[in-house]
Short mmCIF file of C-alpha atoms in Angstrom, two decimals:
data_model
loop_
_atom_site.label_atom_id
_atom_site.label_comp_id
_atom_site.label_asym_id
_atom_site.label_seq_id
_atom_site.Cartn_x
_atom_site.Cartn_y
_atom_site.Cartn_z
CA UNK A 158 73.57 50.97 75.13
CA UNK A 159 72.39 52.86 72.31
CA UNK A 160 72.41 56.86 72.20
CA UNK A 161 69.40 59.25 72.49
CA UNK A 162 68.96 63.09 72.70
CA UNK A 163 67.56 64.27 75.93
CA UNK A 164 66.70 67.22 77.76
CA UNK A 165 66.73 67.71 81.49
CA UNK A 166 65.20 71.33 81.53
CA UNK A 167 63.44 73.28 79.61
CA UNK A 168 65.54 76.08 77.02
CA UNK A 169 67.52 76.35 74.11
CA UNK A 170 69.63 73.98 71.94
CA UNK A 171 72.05 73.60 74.59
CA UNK A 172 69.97 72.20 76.60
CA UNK A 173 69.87 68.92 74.50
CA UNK A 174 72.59 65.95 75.38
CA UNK A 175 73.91 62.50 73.67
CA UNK A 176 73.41 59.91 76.53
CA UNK A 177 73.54 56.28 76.93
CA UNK A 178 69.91 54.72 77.71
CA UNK A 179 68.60 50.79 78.06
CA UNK A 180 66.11 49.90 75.55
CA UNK A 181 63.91 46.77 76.90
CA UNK A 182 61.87 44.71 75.60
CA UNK A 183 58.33 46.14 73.62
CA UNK A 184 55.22 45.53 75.94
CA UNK A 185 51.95 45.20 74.53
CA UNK A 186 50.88 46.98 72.18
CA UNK A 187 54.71 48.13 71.08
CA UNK A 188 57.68 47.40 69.26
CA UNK A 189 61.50 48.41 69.79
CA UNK A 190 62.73 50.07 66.22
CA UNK A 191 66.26 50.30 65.48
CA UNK A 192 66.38 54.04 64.02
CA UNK A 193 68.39 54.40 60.05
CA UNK A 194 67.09 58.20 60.43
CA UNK A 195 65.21 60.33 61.80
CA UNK A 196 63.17 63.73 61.04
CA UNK A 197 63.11 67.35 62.71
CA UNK A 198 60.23 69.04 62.82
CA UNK A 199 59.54 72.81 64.10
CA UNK A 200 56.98 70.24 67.03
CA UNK A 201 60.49 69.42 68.29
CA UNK A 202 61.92 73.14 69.16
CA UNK A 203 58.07 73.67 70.91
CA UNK A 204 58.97 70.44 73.17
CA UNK A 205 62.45 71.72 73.87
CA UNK A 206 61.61 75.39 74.78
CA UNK A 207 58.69 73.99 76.96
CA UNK A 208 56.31 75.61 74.60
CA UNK A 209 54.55 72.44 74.72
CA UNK A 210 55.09 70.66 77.85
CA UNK A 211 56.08 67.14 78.66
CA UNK A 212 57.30 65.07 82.00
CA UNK A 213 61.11 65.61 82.03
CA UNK A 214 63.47 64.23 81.39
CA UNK A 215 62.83 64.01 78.01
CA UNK A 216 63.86 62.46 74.48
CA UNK A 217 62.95 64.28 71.52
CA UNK A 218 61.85 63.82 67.95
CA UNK A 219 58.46 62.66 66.83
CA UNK A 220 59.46 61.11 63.53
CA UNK A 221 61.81 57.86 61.86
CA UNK A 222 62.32 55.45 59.97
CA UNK A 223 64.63 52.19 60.96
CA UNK A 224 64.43 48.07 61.00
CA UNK A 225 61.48 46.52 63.65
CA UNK A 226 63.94 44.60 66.09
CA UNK A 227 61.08 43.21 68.14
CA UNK A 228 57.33 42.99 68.41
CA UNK A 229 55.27 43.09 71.59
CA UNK A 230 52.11 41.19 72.57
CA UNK A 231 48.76 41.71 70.30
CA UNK A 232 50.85 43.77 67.22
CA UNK A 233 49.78 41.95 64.41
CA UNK A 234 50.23 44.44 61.11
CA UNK A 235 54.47 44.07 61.97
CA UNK A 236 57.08 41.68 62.24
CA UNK A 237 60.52 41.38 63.28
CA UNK A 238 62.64 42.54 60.26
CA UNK A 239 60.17 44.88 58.69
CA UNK A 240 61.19 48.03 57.08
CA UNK A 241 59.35 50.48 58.89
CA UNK A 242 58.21 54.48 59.59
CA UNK A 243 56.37 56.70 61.92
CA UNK A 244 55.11 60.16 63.13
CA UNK A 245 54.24 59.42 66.53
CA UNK A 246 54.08 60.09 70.70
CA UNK A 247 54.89 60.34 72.73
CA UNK A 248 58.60 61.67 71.63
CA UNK A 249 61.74 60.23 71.42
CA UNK A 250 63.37 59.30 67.88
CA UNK A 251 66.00 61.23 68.12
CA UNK A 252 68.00 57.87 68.97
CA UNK A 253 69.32 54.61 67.75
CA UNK A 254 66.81 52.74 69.01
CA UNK A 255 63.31 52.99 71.13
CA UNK A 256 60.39 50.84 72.38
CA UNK A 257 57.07 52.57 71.32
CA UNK A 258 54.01 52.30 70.44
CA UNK A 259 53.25 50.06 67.53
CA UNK A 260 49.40 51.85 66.47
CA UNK A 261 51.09 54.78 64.32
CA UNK A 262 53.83 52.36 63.12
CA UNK A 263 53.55 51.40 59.68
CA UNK A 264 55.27 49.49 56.94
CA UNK A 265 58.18 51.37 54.81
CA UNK A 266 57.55 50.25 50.93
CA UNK A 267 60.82 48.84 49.72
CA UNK A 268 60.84 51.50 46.93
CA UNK A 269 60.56 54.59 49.83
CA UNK A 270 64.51 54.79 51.48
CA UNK A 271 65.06 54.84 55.25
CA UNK A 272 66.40 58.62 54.97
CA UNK A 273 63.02 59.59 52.91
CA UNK A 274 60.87 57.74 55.13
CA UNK A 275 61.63 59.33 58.40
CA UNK A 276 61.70 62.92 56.43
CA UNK A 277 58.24 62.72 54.79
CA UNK A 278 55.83 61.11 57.44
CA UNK A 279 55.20 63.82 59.95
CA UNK A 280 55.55 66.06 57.28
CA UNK A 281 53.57 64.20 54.63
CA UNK A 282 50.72 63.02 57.10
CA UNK A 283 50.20 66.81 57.73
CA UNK A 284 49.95 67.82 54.53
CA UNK A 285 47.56 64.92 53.88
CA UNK A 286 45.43 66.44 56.42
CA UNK A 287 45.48 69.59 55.42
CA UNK A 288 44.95 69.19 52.18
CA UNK A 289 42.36 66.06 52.10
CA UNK A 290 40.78 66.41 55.46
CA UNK A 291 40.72 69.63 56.38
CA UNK A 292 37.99 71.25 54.31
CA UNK A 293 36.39 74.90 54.29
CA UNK A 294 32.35 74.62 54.77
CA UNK A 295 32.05 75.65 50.81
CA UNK A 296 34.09 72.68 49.83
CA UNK A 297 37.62 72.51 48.07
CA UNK A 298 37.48 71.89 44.17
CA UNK A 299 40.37 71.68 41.67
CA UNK A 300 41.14 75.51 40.69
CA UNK A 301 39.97 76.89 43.41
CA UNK A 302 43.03 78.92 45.86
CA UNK A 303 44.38 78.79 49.03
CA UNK A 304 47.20 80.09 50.42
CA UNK A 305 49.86 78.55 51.97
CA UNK A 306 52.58 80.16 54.60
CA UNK A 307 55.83 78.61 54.92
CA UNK A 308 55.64 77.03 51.84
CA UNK A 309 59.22 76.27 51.38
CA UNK A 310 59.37 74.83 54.02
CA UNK A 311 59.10 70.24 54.94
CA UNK A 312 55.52 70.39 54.98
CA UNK A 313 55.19 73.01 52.51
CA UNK A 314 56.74 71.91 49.50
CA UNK A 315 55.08 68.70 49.98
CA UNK A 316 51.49 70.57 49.51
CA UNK A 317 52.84 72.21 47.10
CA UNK A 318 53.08 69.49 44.76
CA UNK A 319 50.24 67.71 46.46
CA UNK A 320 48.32 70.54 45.76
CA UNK A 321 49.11 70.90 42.41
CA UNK A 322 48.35 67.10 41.67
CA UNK A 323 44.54 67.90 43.54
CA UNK A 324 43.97 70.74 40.50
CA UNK A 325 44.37 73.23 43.59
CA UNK A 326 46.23 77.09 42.86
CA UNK A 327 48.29 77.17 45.96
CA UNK A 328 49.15 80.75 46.89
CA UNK A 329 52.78 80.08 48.39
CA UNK A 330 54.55 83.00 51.00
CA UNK A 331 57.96 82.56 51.94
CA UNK A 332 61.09 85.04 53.24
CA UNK A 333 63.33 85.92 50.19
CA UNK A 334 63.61 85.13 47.05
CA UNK A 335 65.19 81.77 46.61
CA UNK A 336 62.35 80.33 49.01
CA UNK A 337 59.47 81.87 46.74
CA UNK A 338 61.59 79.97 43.35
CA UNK A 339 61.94 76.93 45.24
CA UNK A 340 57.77 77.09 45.98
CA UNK A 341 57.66 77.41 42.52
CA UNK A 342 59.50 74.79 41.65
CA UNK A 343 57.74 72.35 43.60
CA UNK A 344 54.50 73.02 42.13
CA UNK A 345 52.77 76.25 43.72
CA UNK A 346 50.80 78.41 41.36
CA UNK A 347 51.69 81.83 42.58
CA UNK A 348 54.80 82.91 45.31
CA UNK A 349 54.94 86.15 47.74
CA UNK A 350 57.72 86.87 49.23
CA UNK A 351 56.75 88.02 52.65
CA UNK A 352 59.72 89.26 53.51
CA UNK A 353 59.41 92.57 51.25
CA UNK A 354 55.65 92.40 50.27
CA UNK A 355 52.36 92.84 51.22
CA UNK A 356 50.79 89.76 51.11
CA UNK A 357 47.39 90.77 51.79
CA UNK A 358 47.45 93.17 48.70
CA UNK A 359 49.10 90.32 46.35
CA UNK A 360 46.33 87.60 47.35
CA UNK A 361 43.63 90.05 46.64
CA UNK A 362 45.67 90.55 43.36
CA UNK A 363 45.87 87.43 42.31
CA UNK A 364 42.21 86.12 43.57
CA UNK A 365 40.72 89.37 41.98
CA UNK A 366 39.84 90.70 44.96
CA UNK A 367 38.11 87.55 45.72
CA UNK A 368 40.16 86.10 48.59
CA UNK A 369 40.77 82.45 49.05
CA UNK A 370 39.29 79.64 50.18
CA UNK A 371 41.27 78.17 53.36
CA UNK A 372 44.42 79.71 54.47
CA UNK A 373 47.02 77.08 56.11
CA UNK A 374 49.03 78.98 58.75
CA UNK A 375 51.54 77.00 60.67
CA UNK A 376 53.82 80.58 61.18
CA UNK A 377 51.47 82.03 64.06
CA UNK A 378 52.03 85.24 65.50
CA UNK A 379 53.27 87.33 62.60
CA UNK A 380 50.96 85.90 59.60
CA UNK A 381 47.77 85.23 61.43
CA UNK A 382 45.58 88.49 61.80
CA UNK A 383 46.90 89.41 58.37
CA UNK A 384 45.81 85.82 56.89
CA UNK A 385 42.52 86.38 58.42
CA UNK A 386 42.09 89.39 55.80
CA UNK A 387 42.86 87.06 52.61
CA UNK A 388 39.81 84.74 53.60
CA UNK A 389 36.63 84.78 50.77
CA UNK A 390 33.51 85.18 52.78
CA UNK A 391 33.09 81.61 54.69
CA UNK A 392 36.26 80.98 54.17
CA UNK A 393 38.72 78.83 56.93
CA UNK A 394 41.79 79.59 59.07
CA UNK A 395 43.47 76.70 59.36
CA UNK A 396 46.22 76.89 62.01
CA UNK A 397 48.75 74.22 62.53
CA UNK A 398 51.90 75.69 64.30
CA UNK A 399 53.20 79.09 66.02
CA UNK A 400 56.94 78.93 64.02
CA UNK A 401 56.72 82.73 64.89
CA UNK A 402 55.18 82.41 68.59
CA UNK A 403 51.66 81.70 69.58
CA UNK A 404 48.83 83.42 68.42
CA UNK A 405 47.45 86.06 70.82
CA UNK A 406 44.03 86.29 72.24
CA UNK A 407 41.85 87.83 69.94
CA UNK A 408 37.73 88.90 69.81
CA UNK A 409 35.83 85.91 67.94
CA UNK A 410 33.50 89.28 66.77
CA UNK A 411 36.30 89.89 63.93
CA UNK A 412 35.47 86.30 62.44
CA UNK A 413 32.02 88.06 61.72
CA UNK A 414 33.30 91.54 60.89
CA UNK A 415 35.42 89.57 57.83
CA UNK A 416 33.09 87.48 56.39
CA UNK A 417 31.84 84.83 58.84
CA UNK A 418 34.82 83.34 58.79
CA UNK A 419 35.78 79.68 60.27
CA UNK A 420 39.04 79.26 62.89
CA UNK A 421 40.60 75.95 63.43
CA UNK A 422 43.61 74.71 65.14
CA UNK A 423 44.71 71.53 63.76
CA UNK A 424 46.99 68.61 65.28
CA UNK A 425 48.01 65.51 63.42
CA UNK A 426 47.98 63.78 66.38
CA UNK A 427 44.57 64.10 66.29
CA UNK A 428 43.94 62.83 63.00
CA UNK A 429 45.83 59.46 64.02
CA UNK A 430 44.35 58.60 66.83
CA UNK A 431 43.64 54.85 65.21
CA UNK A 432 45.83 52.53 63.38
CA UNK A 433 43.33 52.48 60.35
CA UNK A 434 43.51 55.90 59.81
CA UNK A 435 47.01 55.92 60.20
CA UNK A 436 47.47 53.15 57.55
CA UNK A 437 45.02 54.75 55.25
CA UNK A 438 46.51 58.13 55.47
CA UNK A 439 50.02 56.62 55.15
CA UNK A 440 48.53 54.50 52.09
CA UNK A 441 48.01 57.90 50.10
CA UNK A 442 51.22 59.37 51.21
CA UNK A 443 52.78 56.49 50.23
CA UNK A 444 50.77 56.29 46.75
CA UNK A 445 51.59 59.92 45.85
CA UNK A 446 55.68 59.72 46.68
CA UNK A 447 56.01 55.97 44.79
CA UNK A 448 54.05 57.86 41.97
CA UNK A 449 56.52 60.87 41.53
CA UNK A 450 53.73 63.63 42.10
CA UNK A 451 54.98 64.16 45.41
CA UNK A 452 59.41 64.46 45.53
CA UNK A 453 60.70 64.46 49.29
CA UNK A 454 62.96 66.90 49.35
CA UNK A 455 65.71 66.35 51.92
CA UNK A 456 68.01 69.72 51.79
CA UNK A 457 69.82 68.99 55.24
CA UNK A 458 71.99 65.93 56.76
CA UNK A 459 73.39 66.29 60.25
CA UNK A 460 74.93 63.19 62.45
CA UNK A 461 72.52 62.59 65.10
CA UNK A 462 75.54 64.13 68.09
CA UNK A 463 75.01 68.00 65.79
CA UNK A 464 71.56 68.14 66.69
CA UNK A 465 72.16 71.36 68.70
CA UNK A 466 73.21 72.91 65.04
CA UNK A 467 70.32 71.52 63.10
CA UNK A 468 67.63 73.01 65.71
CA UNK A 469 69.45 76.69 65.48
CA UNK A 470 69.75 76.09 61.64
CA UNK A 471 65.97 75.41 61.76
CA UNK A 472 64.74 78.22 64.30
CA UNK A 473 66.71 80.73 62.06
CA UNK A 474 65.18 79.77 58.92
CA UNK A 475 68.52 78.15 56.96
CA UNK A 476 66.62 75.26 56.40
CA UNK A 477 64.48 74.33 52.74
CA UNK A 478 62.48 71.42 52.57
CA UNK A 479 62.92 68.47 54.99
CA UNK A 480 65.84 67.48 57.28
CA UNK A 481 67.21 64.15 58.84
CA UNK A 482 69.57 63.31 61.86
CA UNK A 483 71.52 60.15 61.44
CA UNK A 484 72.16 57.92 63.77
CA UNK A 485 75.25 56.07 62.51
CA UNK A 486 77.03 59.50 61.24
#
């Protein structure tokens, strides 16, 4: 029977166990993948700790790539054999092999590799979203600056480039040096190391005293008030993820008191609710990667049975760019 990462309670790494589990047939509406790797995401730890809660027991992961081994009734855009990826729910790709649901399923292009595909489309379609769909009321036009937390980081250095190929000055923050270079590297216009500056002061530096546009927060507790300060008048709060714990309550009077300001918590899972969308936002992910604008970076490799190490690795911040569990390792 093929092997799949569950939890039985809520809690730390530990909590997470290699078990054997029968994979059926797909149903309507699905299809039953045979995983060639699969992503981590920070969505996983939040599942795990109970942060967001789902029925237990439970498999992980919300993100692969692998070979379509059957197809269920009415699933017309896949066949049996296809190279294919995903960022979907409900969770479980942390295994060899799964029945799902076929809507956020899409074709893999032959020049995209199995280990790229399941690191780049939970993180990709979320920087698509971000970046493309996800707009501040004043609009977003090429030289224009946001600022960007995490940014060295999966979904980070993908806007980074993305960014960069939009005509966009990303403001990048990251902790330490190395993580502001590799920002850099991949395309952001200006890096703050958070870790030993103010970041506040060094947007309003760069911006001349202007602020920016949209700030895209997926750290949480320890960036968010701050970020609120680095907003232009008008400008947007994007939220996306609480790496640091979630936000607290706050008065929506200090939206006013800074500018009129705009707050939104974002979701991908929201943004592909259809197949079409899914396809289309794929299609540009896709485009950018097969053009070279966007590199996937993948800076960590564990065999699917270390996942324990790769989610401690990841909650202390050892990880760069995008990770992958395999399977067959």
């Amino acid at each position: 029977m093929p092997r799949t990462i569950q939890i039985t309670a809520y809690g730390g790494p530990e909590q997470m166990q290699l078990v054997e589990l029968p994979v059926g047939d797909p149903g309507p509406g699905q299809i039953r993948i045979r995983h060639l790797a699969c992503g981590l995401n920070f969505i996983d730890v939040y599942q795990r700790t109970g942060l967001y809660q789902n029925p237990l027991p439970l498999s992980l992961g919300m993100e692969g790539a692998g070979i379509v081994e059957a197809v269920g009734e009415g699933v017309t855009h896949l066949e049996v054999g296809d190279r294919a990826a995903y960022a979907s729910n409900p969770p479980g790709s942390y295994s060899e092999a799964r029945v799902m649901p076929a809507k956020n399923v899409v074709r893999l292009p032959d020049a995209i590799d199995f280990e790229t595909g399941a690191a780049m489309m939970l993180k990709g379609l979320t920087a698509q979203y971000l970046l493309k769909r996800v707009r501040p009321v004043e609009g977003l036009e090429p030289g224009d600056a946001v600022l960007f937390h995490a940014a060295a980081g999966g979904v980070g250095l993908i806007a980074c480039q993305w960014a960069r190929a939009l005509g966009l000055q990303l403001i990048a923050t990251a902790g330490g040096a190395a993580k502001c270079k590799l920002a850099l590297e991949h395309g952001a216009a200006h890096a703050i190391d958070y870790s030993s500056e103010d970041f506040v002061a060094r947007v309003k530096e760069i911006t001349g005293g202007k602020g920016v546009k949209v700030v895209y927060d997926s750290v949480g507790k320890d960036t968010f008030e701050r970020s609120l300060d680095c907003l232009r008048p008008f400008g947007l709060m994007a939220s996306f993820g609480n790496a640091s714990g979630p936000v607290p309550p706050f008065a929506p009077g200090a939206l006013g008191a800074k500018g009129s300001l705009y707050l939104t918590r974002q979701t991908l899972f929201s943004h592909i609710a259809t197949r079409e969308v899914t396809q289309q936002m794929a299609d540009e992910l896709f485009e950018v990667v097969s053009s070279g604008a966007v590199k996937i970076r993948i800076a960590q490799r564990y065999p699917l049975a270390e996942v324990a190490q790769a989610h401690r690795d990841l909650e202390a911040r050892k990880t760069t760019g995008c990770t992958v569990l395999l399977p067959g390792a």
